Short mmCIF file of C-alpha atoms in Angstrom, two decimals:
data_model
loop_
_atom_site.label_atom_id
_atom_site.label_comp_id
_atom_site.label_asym_id
_atom_site.label_seq_id
_atom_site.Cartn_x
_atom_site.Cartn_y
_atom_site.Cartn_z
CA UNK E 1 0.05 0.13 -0.03
CA UNK E 2 1.35 3.36 -0.95
CA UNK E 3 2.63 5.55 2.18
CA UNK E 4 0.27 8.62 2.29
CA UNK E 5 2.04 12.03 2.55
CA UNK E 6 1.32 14.42 5.15
CA UNK E 7 -1.83 16.31 4.81
CA UNK E 8 -1.55 19.79 3.10
CA UNK E 9 1.67 18.79 1.29
CA UNK E 10 1.94 18.81 -2.44
CA UNK E 11 3.90 15.80 -3.78
CA UNK E 12 6.78 16.19 -5.97
CA UNK E 13 5.81 16.37 -9.90
CA UNK E 14 2.16 17.49 -9.21
CA UNK E 15 2.77 20.73 -11.31
CA UNK E 16 4.33 18.66 -14.13
CA UNK E 17 1.14 16.62 -14.13
CA UNK E 18 -1.06 19.56 -13.88
CA UNK E 19 0.74 21.11 -17.06
CA UNK E 20 0.21 17.86 -19.04
CA UNK E 21 -3.29 17.88 -18.21
CA UNK E 22 -3.71 21.43 -19.06
CA UNK E 23 -2.25 20.68 -22.40
CA UNK E 24 -4.89 17.61 -22.36
CA UNK E 25 -7.67 20.31 -22.20
CA UNK E 26 -6.10 22.45 -24.73
CA UNK E 27 -6.31 19.82 -27.22
CA UNK E 28 -9.85 18.92 -26.13
CA UNK E 29 -11.09 22.37 -26.75
CA UNK E 30 -9.30 22.81 -30.07
CA UNK E 31 -11.08 19.68 -31.15
CA UNK E 32 -14.36 21.16 -30.06
CA UNK E 33 -13.99 24.64 -31.55
CA UNK E 34 -12.95 23.57 -35.25
CA UNK E 35 -16.49 22.88 -36.42
CA UNK E 36 -17.83 26.34 -35.22
CA UNK E 37 -14.68 28.16 -36.61
CA UNK E 38 -15.07 26.58 -39.97
CA UNK E 39 -18.95 26.77 -39.89
CA UNK E 40 -19.34 29.04 -42.71
CA UNK E 41 -17.17 27.03 -45.15
CA UNK E 42 -18.70 23.88 -44.02
CA UNK E 43 -22.23 25.26 -44.61
CA UNK E 44 -21.19 26.52 -47.76
CA UNK E 45 -19.47 23.48 -49.23
CA UNK E 46 -22.12 20.76 -47.80
CA UNK E 47 -25.14 23.11 -48.43
CA UNK E 48 -26.37 22.98 -44.94
CA UNK E 49 -29.27 24.96 -43.66
CA UNK E 50 -28.89 26.74 -40.09
CA UNK E 51 -30.91 23.88 -38.46
CA UNK E 52 -28.55 21.24 -40.01
CA UNK E 53 -25.89 23.20 -38.78
CA UNK E 54 -27.09 23.45 -35.29
CA UNK E 55 -27.88 19.61 -35.44
CA UNK E 56 -24.15 19.10 -36.33
CA UNK E 57 -23.06 21.12 -33.34
CA UNK E 58 -25.30 19.22 -30.95
CA UNK E 59 -24.36 15.92 -32.33
CA UNK E 60 -21.12 16.17 -30.61
CA UNK E 61 -23.08 15.98 -27.39
CA UNK E 62 -25.19 12.97 -28.15
CA UNK E 63 -23.18 10.52 -26.19
CA UNK E 64 -21.20 13.06 -24.30
CA UNK E 65 -23.17 12.76 -21.04
CA UNK E 66 -23.57 8.87 -21.17
CA UNK E 67 -19.98 8.39 -21.79
CA UNK E 68 -18.93 10.77 -18.94
CA UNK E 69 -21.00 8.66 -16.62
CA UNK E 70 -19.65 5.41 -17.74
CA UNK E 71 -16.10 6.43 -17.50
CA UNK E 72 -16.80 8.25 -14.23
CA UNK E 73 -17.47 4.83 -12.54
CA UNK E 74 -14.63 3.14 -14.41
CA UNK E 75 -12.11 5.42 -12.96
CA UNK E 76 -13.05 4.67 -9.50
CA UNK E 77 -11.25 1.33 -10.04
CA UNK E 78 -9.13 1.91 -13.25
CA UNK E 79 -5.94 4.10 -12.88
CA UNK E 80 -6.77 7.45 -14.63
CA UNK E 81 -3.35 7.33 -16.41
CA UNK E 82 -4.53 4.79 -18.73
CA UNK E 83 -8.02 6.01 -19.06
CA UNK E 84 -6.79 9.54 -20.16
CA UNK E 85 -4.50 7.92 -22.71
CA UNK E 86 -7.40 5.88 -24.40
CA UNK E 87 -9.59 9.08 -24.50
CA UNK E 88 -7.01 11.09 -26.31
CA UNK E 89 -6.36 8.32 -28.76
CA UNK E 90 -10.21 8.26 -29.47
CA UNK E 91 -10.00 11.92 -30.20
CA UNK E 92 -7.13 11.99 -32.61
CA UNK E 93 -8.56 9.07 -34.61
CA UNK E 94 -11.92 10.64 -35.01
CA UNK E 95 -10.29 13.62 -36.82
CA UNK E 96 -8.83 11.85 -39.78
CA UNK E 97 -11.78 10.85 -41.67
CA UNK E 98 -12.40 14.57 -42.44
CA UNK E 99 -9.38 15.07 -44.15
CA UNK E 100 -10.88 13.81 -47.60
CA UNK E 101 -14.23 14.38 -49.25
CA UNK E 102 -16.78 13.57 -46.71
CA UNK E 103 -20.53 13.36 -46.26
CA UNK E 104 -22.71 15.29 -43.64
CA UNK E 105 -23.67 11.79 -42.40
CA UNK E 106 -19.82 10.93 -41.98
CA UNK E 107 -19.15 14.32 -40.25
CA UNK E 108 -21.88 13.91 -38.00
CA UNK E 109 -21.06 10.18 -37.03
CA UNK E 110 -17.35 11.37 -36.29
CA UNK E 111 -18.38 14.30 -34.18
CA UNK E 112 -20.61 11.76 -32.02
CA UNK E 113 -17.51 9.55 -31.51
CA UNK E 114 -15.38 12.60 -30.70
CA UNK E 115 -17.91 13.75 -28.26
CA UNK E 116 -17.98 10.27 -26.63
CA UNK E 117 -14.42 10.31 -26.06
CA UNK E 118 -14.24 13.86 -24.88
CA UNK E 119 -17.29 13.58 -22.64
CA UNK E 120 -15.38 12.30 -19.66
CA UNK E 121 -12.36 14.46 -20.34
CA UNK E 122 -12.52 17.26 -17.65
CA UNK E 123 -13.94 15.19 -14.84
CA UNK E 124 -11.19 12.40 -15.37
CA UNK E 125 -8.54 15.04 -15.52
CA UNK E 126 -9.85 16.82 -12.29
CA UNK E 127 -9.92 13.38 -10.43
CA UNK E 128 -6.35 12.73 -11.72
CA UNK E 129 -5.40 16.13 -10.42
CA UNK E 130 -7.12 15.69 -6.92
CA UNK E 131 -4.76 12.73 -6.44
CA UNK E 132 -1.91 15.04 -6.43
CA UNK E 133 -3.25 18.20 -4.40
CA UNK E 134 -4.77 18.16 -0.85
CA UNK E 135 -8.27 19.88 -0.61
CA UNK E 136 -7.13 23.22 0.51
CA UNK E 137 -4.93 23.55 -2.58
CA UNK E 138 -7.24 22.23 -5.39
CA UNK E 139 -8.97 25.54 -6.56
CA UNK E 140 -5.84 26.89 -8.29
CA UNK E 141 -4.75 23.72 -10.22
CA UNK E 142 -8.42 23.40 -11.20
CA UNK E 143 -8.47 26.81 -12.53
CA UNK E 144 -5.34 25.91 -14.50
CA UNK E 145 -6.97 22.77 -15.79
CA UNK E 146 -10.10 24.78 -16.89
CA UNK E 147 -7.84 27.18 -18.69
CA UNK E 148 -6.83 24.47 -21.19
CA UNK E 149 -10.26 25.35 -22.70
CA UNK E 150 -9.81 28.96 -22.97
CA UNK E 151 -5.90 28.41 -24.25
CA UNK E 152 -7.13 25.55 -26.60
CA UNK E 153 -9.29 28.25 -28.39
CA UNK E 154 -6.68 31.04 -28.17
CA UNK E 155 -3.83 29.09 -29.51
CA UNK E 156 -5.72 26.91 -31.89
CA UNK E 157 -8.11 29.48 -33.64
CA UNK E 158 -5.28 31.60 -35.41
CA UNK E 159 -3.62 28.29 -36.52
CA UNK E 160 -6.58 26.63 -37.63
CA UNK E 161 -8.09 29.63 -39.20
CA UNK E 162 -4.96 30.03 -41.06
CA UNK E 163 -5.37 26.45 -42.50
CA UNK E 164 -8.96 26.89 -43.28
CA UNK E 165 -8.35 30.33 -45.37
CA UNK E 166 -5.03 29.19 -47.11
CA UNK E 167 -5.87 25.45 -47.55
CA UNK E 168 -9.43 24.06 -46.42
CA UNK E 169 -11.54 23.10 -43.37
CA UNK E 170 -10.61 19.52 -44.05
CA UNK E 171 -6.92 20.07 -43.38
CA UNK E 172 -7.83 21.49 -40.07
CA UNK E 173 -9.13 18.47 -38.74
CA UNK E 174 -6.15 16.53 -39.80
CA UNK E 175 -3.83 18.84 -38.01
CA UNK E 176 -5.87 18.46 -34.91
CA UNK E 177 -5.47 14.64 -35.15
CA UNK E 178 -1.81 14.98 -35.45
CA UNK E 179 -1.63 17.17 -32.47
CA UNK E 180 -3.58 14.69 -30.40
CA UNK E 181 -1.26 11.81 -31.12
CA UNK E 182 1.68 14.06 -30.14
CA UNK E 183 0.08 14.40 -26.62
CA UNK E 184 -0.73 10.76 -26.43
CA UNK E 185 3.18 10.09 -26.80
CA UNK E 186 3.98 12.73 -24.34
CA UNK E 187 1.41 11.36 -21.68
CA UNK E 188 2.73 7.88 -22.26
CA UNK E 189 6.44 8.83 -21.40
CA UNK E 190 5.61 11.33 -18.56
CA UNK E 191 1.92 10.80 -17.03
CA UNK E 192 1.65 9.20 -13.60
CA UNK E 193 -0.86 8.19 -11.32
CA UNK E 194 -1.03 10.60 -8.26
CA UNK E 195 0.33 9.19 -4.74
CA UNK E 196 -2.76 10.75 -2.94
CA UNK E 197 -5.00 7.64 -3.12
CA UNK E 198 -3.77 5.36 -5.92
CA UNK E 199 -6.37 2.80 -5.89
CA UNK E 200 -9.70 2.40 -4.19
CA UNK E 201 -8.35 -0.22 -1.98
CA UNK E 202 -6.40 2.37 0.04
CA UNK E 203 -9.80 3.89 0.99
CA UNK E 204 -11.73 0.83 1.79
CA UNK E 205 -12.51 1.86 5.40
CA UNK E 206 -13.50 5.25 4.45
CA UNK E 207 -17.41 5.45 5.09
CA UNK E 208 -19.40 5.61 1.89
CA UNK E 209 -22.47 7.71 1.24
CA UNK E 210 -25.31 6.42 -0.76
CA UNK E 211 -25.42 7.92 -4.09
CA UNK E 212 -28.84 8.96 -3.92
CA UNK E 213 -28.05 11.18 -1.02
CA UNK E 214 -24.98 12.72 -2.90
CA UNK E 215 -26.72 13.32 -6.14
CA UNK E 216 -29.85 14.91 -4.46
CA UNK E 217 -27.77 17.18 -2.01
CA UNK E 218 -28.41 20.86 -2.53
CA UNK E 219 -24.75 21.63 -3.39
CA UNK E 220 -24.56 18.89 -6.00
CA UNK E 221 -27.93 20.23 -7.49
CA UNK E 222 -26.66 23.76 -7.35
CA UNK E 223 -23.64 22.81 -9.15
CA UNK E 224 -25.39 20.91 -11.83
CA UNK E 225 -27.93 23.85 -12.62
CA UNK E 226 -25.27 26.72 -12.27
CA UNK E 227 -22.99 24.96 -14.81
CA UNK E 228 -25.64 24.10 -17.04
CA UNK E 229 -26.26 27.81 -17.58
CA UNK E 230 -22.57 28.31 -17.96
CA UNK E 231 -22.19 25.60 -20.33
CA UNK E 232 -25.10 26.62 -22.57
CA UNK E 233 -23.15 29.98 -23.21
CA UNK E 234 -19.82 28.11 -23.82
CA UNK E 235 -21.67 25.68 -26.28
CA UNK E 236 -23.08 28.72 -28.31
CA UNK E 237 -19.58 30.16 -28.44
CA UNK E 238 -18.20 26.97 -29.67
CA UNK E 239 -20.66 26.53 -32.51
CA UNK E 240 -22.04 29.78 -33.41
CA UNK E 241 -19.81 32.63 -32.32
CA UNK E 242 -17.61 32.58 -35.63
CA UNK E 243 -20.87 32.22 -37.83
CA UNK E 244 -22.41 35.05 -36.00
CA UNK E 245 -19.41 37.25 -36.50
CA UNK E 246 -19.57 36.57 -40.38
CA UNK E 247 -23.10 36.27 -41.20
CA UNK E 248 -24.51 38.77 -38.42
CA UNK E 249 -21.99 41.39 -38.27
CA UNK E 250 -20.26 41.03 -41.72
CA UNK E 251 -16.77 40.07 -41.04
CA UNK E 252 -14.75 37.92 -43.31
CA UNK E 253 -13.53 34.42 -42.27
CA UNK E 254 -9.95 35.84 -41.57
CA UNK E 255 -11.09 38.73 -39.54
CA UNK E 256 -13.64 36.38 -37.64
CA UNK E 257 -10.76 34.36 -36.77
CA UNK E 258 -9.01 37.10 -34.72
CA UNK E 259 -12.52 38.26 -33.16
CA UNK E 260 -13.26 34.72 -32.16
CA UNK E 261 -10.59 34.37 -29.59
CA UNK E 262 -11.67 37.53 -27.62
CA UNK E 263 -14.35 35.72 -25.40
CA UNK E 264 -11.77 33.12 -24.57
CA UNK E 265 -9.04 35.65 -23.65
CA UNK E 266 -11.34 37.25 -21.17
CA UNK E 267 -12.88 33.99 -20.05
CA UNK E 268 -9.28 33.05 -19.08
CA UNK E 269 -8.67 36.00 -17.19
CA UNK E 270 -11.91 35.43 -15.19
CA UNK E 271 -11.03 31.82 -14.56
CA UNK E 272 -7.39 32.65 -13.31
CA UNK E 273 -8.56 35.47 -11.07
CA UNK E 274 -11.61 33.37 -9.55
CA UNK E 275 -8.79 30.47 -8.73
CA UNK E 276 -6.60 32.97 -7.23
CA UNK E 277 -9.29 34.73 -5.25
CA UNK E 278 -10.62 31.67 -4.00
CA UNK E 279 -7.34 30.47 -2.58
CA UNK E 280 -6.63 33.65 -0.89
CA UNK E 281 -10.25 33.77 0.46
CA UNK E 282 -9.86 30.34 1.92
CA UNK E 283 -6.52 31.06 3.45
CA UNK E 284 -8.08 34.04 5.01
CA UNK E 285 -10.65 32.08 6.76
CA UNK E 286 -13.82 32.45 4.63
CA UNK E 287 -16.09 29.57 4.46
CA UNK E 288 -16.28 27.51 1.22
CA UNK E 289 -19.81 28.74 0.82
CA UNK E 290 -18.41 32.31 0.26
CA UNK E 291 -14.90 31.47 -1.64
CA UNK E 292 -16.56 28.97 -3.79
CA UNK E 293 -20.23 29.14 -3.89
CA UNK E 294 -20.87 32.80 -3.98
CA UNK E 295 -17.71 33.51 -5.91
CA UNK E 296 -18.64 31.29 -8.66
CA UNK E 297 -22.48 31.93 -9.09
CA UNK E 298 -22.66 35.86 -8.96
CA UNK E 299 -20.77 36.11 -12.19
CA UNK E 300 -23.20 33.96 -13.94
CA UNK E 301 -26.07 36.52 -12.78
CA UNK E 302 -23.95 39.45 -13.83
CA UNK E 303 -22.96 38.06 -17.11
CA UNK E 304 -26.63 36.97 -17.79
CA UNK E 305 -27.70 40.63 -17.29
CA UNK E 306 -24.98 41.65 -19.62
CA UNK E 307 -25.98 39.39 -22.49
CA UNK E 308 -29.57 40.68 -22.09
CA UNK E 309 -28.55 44.01 -23.32
CA UNK E 310 -27.56 42.79 -26.64
CA UNK E 311 -30.87 43.55 -28.38
CA UNK E 312 -30.69 47.27 -27.32
CA UNK E 313 -27.23 48.19 -28.87
CA UNK E 314 -26.32 48.76 -32.63
CA UNK E 315 -24.30 46.09 -34.40
CA UNK E 316 -20.65 46.48 -34.00
CA UNK E 317 -17.80 46.93 -31.38
CA UNK E 318 -20.11 47.53 -28.31
CA UNK E 319 -22.09 44.58 -29.22
CA UNK E 320 -19.16 42.16 -29.49
CA UNK E 321 -18.05 43.61 -26.09
CA UNK E 322 -21.12 42.90 -24.35
CA UNK E 323 -21.13 39.31 -25.76
CA UNK E 324 -17.41 38.88 -24.82
CA UNK E 325 -17.77 40.15 -21.13
CA UNK E 326 -21.26 38.49 -20.46
CA UNK E 327 -20.30 35.12 -21.67
CA UNK E 328 -16.89 35.24 -20.35
CA UNK E 329 -17.90 35.70 -16.65
CA UNK E 330 -19.58 32.10 -16.84
CA UNK E 331 -16.10 30.73 -16.50
CA UNK E 332 -15.91 31.25 -12.86
CA UNK E 333 -18.40 28.45 -11.94
CA UNK E 334 -15.94 25.67 -13.65
CA UNK E 335 -13.45 26.71 -11.11
CA UNK E 336 -15.33 26.07 -7.86
CA UNK E 337 -17.69 23.38 -8.50
CA UNK E 338 -15.38 20.14 -8.68
CA UNK E 339 -13.75 21.28 -5.39
CA UNK E 340 -17.07 21.89 -3.71
CA UNK E 341 -18.19 18.34 -4.79
CA UNK E 342 -14.95 17.07 -3.51
CA UNK E 343 -15.51 18.63 -0.24
CA UNK E 344 -18.19 16.28 0.84
CA UNK E 345 -17.82 13.29 -1.52
CA UNK E 346 -15.64 10.18 -0.39
CA UNK E 347 -12.84 9.52 -2.40
CA UNK E 348 -13.79 6.18 -3.48
CA UNK E 349 -16.86 7.83 -5.06
CA UNK E 350 -15.48 11.12 -6.14
CA UNK E 351 -14.66 10.09 -9.82
CA UNK E 352 -18.10 8.92 -10.51
CA UNK E 353 -19.91 12.05 -8.53
CA UNK E 354 -17.83 14.48 -10.49
CA UNK E 355 -18.43 12.68 -13.69
CA UNK E 356 -22.20 12.57 -13.25
CA UNK E 357 -22.12 16.28 -12.51
CA UNK E 358 -20.38 16.74 -15.84
CA UNK E 359 -22.95 14.55 -17.64
CA UNK E 360 -25.69 16.49 -16.38
CA UNK E 361 -24.64 20.07 -17.19
CA UNK E 362 -23.30 19.42 -20.58
CA UNK E 363 -26.83 18.25 -21.70
CA UNK E 364 -27.14 22.02 -22.25
CA UNK E 365 -24.43 21.42 -25.00
CA UNK E 366 -27.01 19.20 -26.54
CA UNK E 367 -29.81 21.60 -26.52
CA UNK E 368 -28.11 25.00 -27.13
CA UNK E 369 -26.67 24.64 -30.68
CA UNK E 370 -29.96 23.00 -31.77
CA UNK E 371 -32.08 25.61 -30.00
CA UNK E 372 -29.88 28.50 -31.78
CA UNK E 373 -30.19 26.94 -35.13
CA UNK E 374 -33.82 26.51 -34.89
CA UNK E 375 -34.26 30.31 -33.88
CA UNK E 376 -32.15 31.45 -36.64
CA UNK E 377 -33.89 29.29 -39.38
CA UNK E 378 -37.09 30.65 -38.30
CA UNK E 379 -36.53 34.50 -37.64
CA UNK E 380 -37.12 37.08 -39.97
CA UNK E 381 -33.38 37.86 -40.60
CA UNK E 382 -30.30 36.07 -39.50
CA UNK E 383 -29.32 39.07 -36.97
CA UNK E 384 -32.70 38.75 -35.37
CA UNK E 385 -32.35 35.12 -34.90
CA UNK E 386 -28.95 35.56 -33.44
CA UNK E 387 -30.09 38.14 -31.07
CA UNK E 388 -33.10 36.04 -29.97
CA UNK E 389 -30.81 32.96 -29.40
CA UNK E 390 -28.48 35.23 -27.14
CA UNK E 391 -31.46 36.55 -25.21
CA UNK E 392 -32.44 33.03 -24.22
CA UNK E 393 -28.88 32.51 -23.27
CA UNK E 394 -29.14 35.51 -21.01
CA UNK E 395 -32.21 34.12 -19.23
CA UNK E 396 -30.73 30.71 -18.58
CA UNK E 397 -27.31 31.95 -17.67
CA UNK E 398 -29.00 34.61 -14.98
CA UNK E 399 -31.46 32.08 -13.64
CA UNK E 400 -28.96 29.28 -13.21
CA UNK E 401 -26.70 31.63 -11.27
CA UNK E 402 -29.52 32.76 -8.91
CA UNK E 403 -30.37 28.86 -8.17
CA UNK E 404 -26.63 28.36 -7.67
CA UNK E 405 -26.39 31.26 -5.25
CA UNK E 406 -29.30 29.65 -3.29
CA UNK E 407 -28.13 26.14 -3.15
CA UNK E 408 -24.36 26.18 -3.11
CA UNK E 409 -23.41 25.54 0.62
CA UNK E 410 -20.54 23.06 0.62
CA UNK E 411 -19.04 23.78 3.97
CA UNK E 412 -22.15 22.16 5.74
CA UNK E 413 -23.09 19.46 3.10
CA UNK E 414 -20.81 16.66 4.79
CA UNK E 415 -22.55 17.04 7.94
CA UNK E 416 -25.85 17.16 6.68
CA UNK E 417 -25.34 14.20 4.64
CA UNK E 418 -23.71 11.93 7.37
CA UNK E 419 -24.98 13.40 10.59
CA UNK E 420 -21.63 14.55 11.68
CA UNK E 421 -20.95 17.45 14.16
CA UNK E 422 -19.85 20.35 11.79
CA UNK E 423 -16.46 21.61 12.93
CA UNK E 424 -15.63 25.38 13.12
CA UNK E 425 -14.03 27.19 10.19
CA UNK E 426 -14.57 27.16 6.34
CA UNK E 427 -13.84 23.59 5.26
CA UNK E 428 -14.97 20.42 6.63
CA UNK E 429 -11.64 18.91 7.92
CA UNK E 430 -11.71 15.26 6.53
CA UNK E 431 -14.56 15.92 3.96
CA UNK E 432 -12.42 14.31 1.44
CA UNK E 433 -9.35 12.56 2.54
CA UNK E 434 -6.20 14.25 1.11
CA UNK E 435 -5.13 10.74 0.33
#
C-alpha cells in the first residue's frame, strides 16, 4: 500500500502533471472549436441549412453525457493515467476521416464519436489532479486545468483559421488529429498516477455515502444547474460565435478568426482570477460557501444581465464587447464546482460523482446549438435570430446563477449527509481525505 504524504503537502511532480493535463484540455477544446470556426465554409460546401448546422453542433453531445457517467465509474477502479491515454487516442483518430471528401452523415458520426471520447475528459482530469493536491490547494490547479479550454481556443483559432483560409477546413481536422497523437506520446512517457490515493483499496475503510444522497444534495444540484447555464453559453460560443461574426456582423473569415478568440481571452482571465481569489479567501478564513459558492454563482447572474442588453445596442464593437464580457463571466463556475463536490464526496466515489455532474450539465451542450439553429432558421433575418438566441442564453445563464447562489453550501454539506457534527472553520476537515 502506498505511504500517504502528510496532509497539506503537495507531492513532487504535481505541477508537471497539472501542465500535461492542461495541454490535454488545450487539445480537447481545439477539437471542439473547429466545427464552429469552419462553420461558414462547411455550410457553404455541404449546402447545410442553419438547422442542420445546429444539429451538427449538437451531435457532438449526443453520447457526451452517457460516456462521462460510464467512464466516471470506471475511474473509481482503473488508473486515470490509462483512461486519459485511451480518451486522447479516440479524439485523434476521430479527426482523420474529415481530411478527404466527407458526407454530412460521416461528419456527424465522427463528431458523435469525438464527443463520446471527450465527454469524460474534464471530470477524469480533475479526478487525476485531485490525487496530487490536498483539498485546500485544489482550486488553483482546477483553474489551470479549466484554462486549457480557453488556451485551446486562443492557440488553436489563429492556426486553424490560417489552415482554413489558405488550404481548407478538411486539413484543419487533420492537423488536430496529429496534435492529439503527439499528446498521447508525451503522456505515455511522462504521465503518472497521483500518490494521494492510488487505488480504491487504499480508502476501503472510508465511510461511503449512498449515491442517492450525494446526487440529491443541494450543493450537487446547485453545481449542476449553475454549470448548465454556463455551458449553454460556452456551447453557443463553440458552435455559433464565428458564424455570428461573419453572417450577423459582416466580418470576413480571416477577421472573424481574430475576433473569435476575444471571449476566450477574457474568460481565461476570469477563471484564473477566480482560482486565485478563492485560494486567498480560503487562506483568510472564509467559508467555502463564500470562497467557492458565492464567488462562482454571482458572475453568472451579472453575465446574464449583460447578455440581455445585446438587442438594445447597434451591431458593431459594443455588441461584441457585451457578448465577450457577458459570456466570459460564466467561466468562474467551472473553477469552484469540482472542489465543492470534492469537499463532501468520499474519495472512492469522487470520480463517479464529478463525472455525473459533468454529464448532467453538458446536456445544455446538446440543446443550445440546436435551439440557436432553430431560432435563426425561423427568424425574419439572421441577425434577429442570433439576438433572440442570445437573449434565451441570457435568461438561462442569469437564472442558473440565482439557483446556484441559493443552493451552494458545500461547507455544511458533509455534516448534513452523514449526521456528523460540523467543525468550526471554512471547510469540513476530512470531508475528502487528502489521500
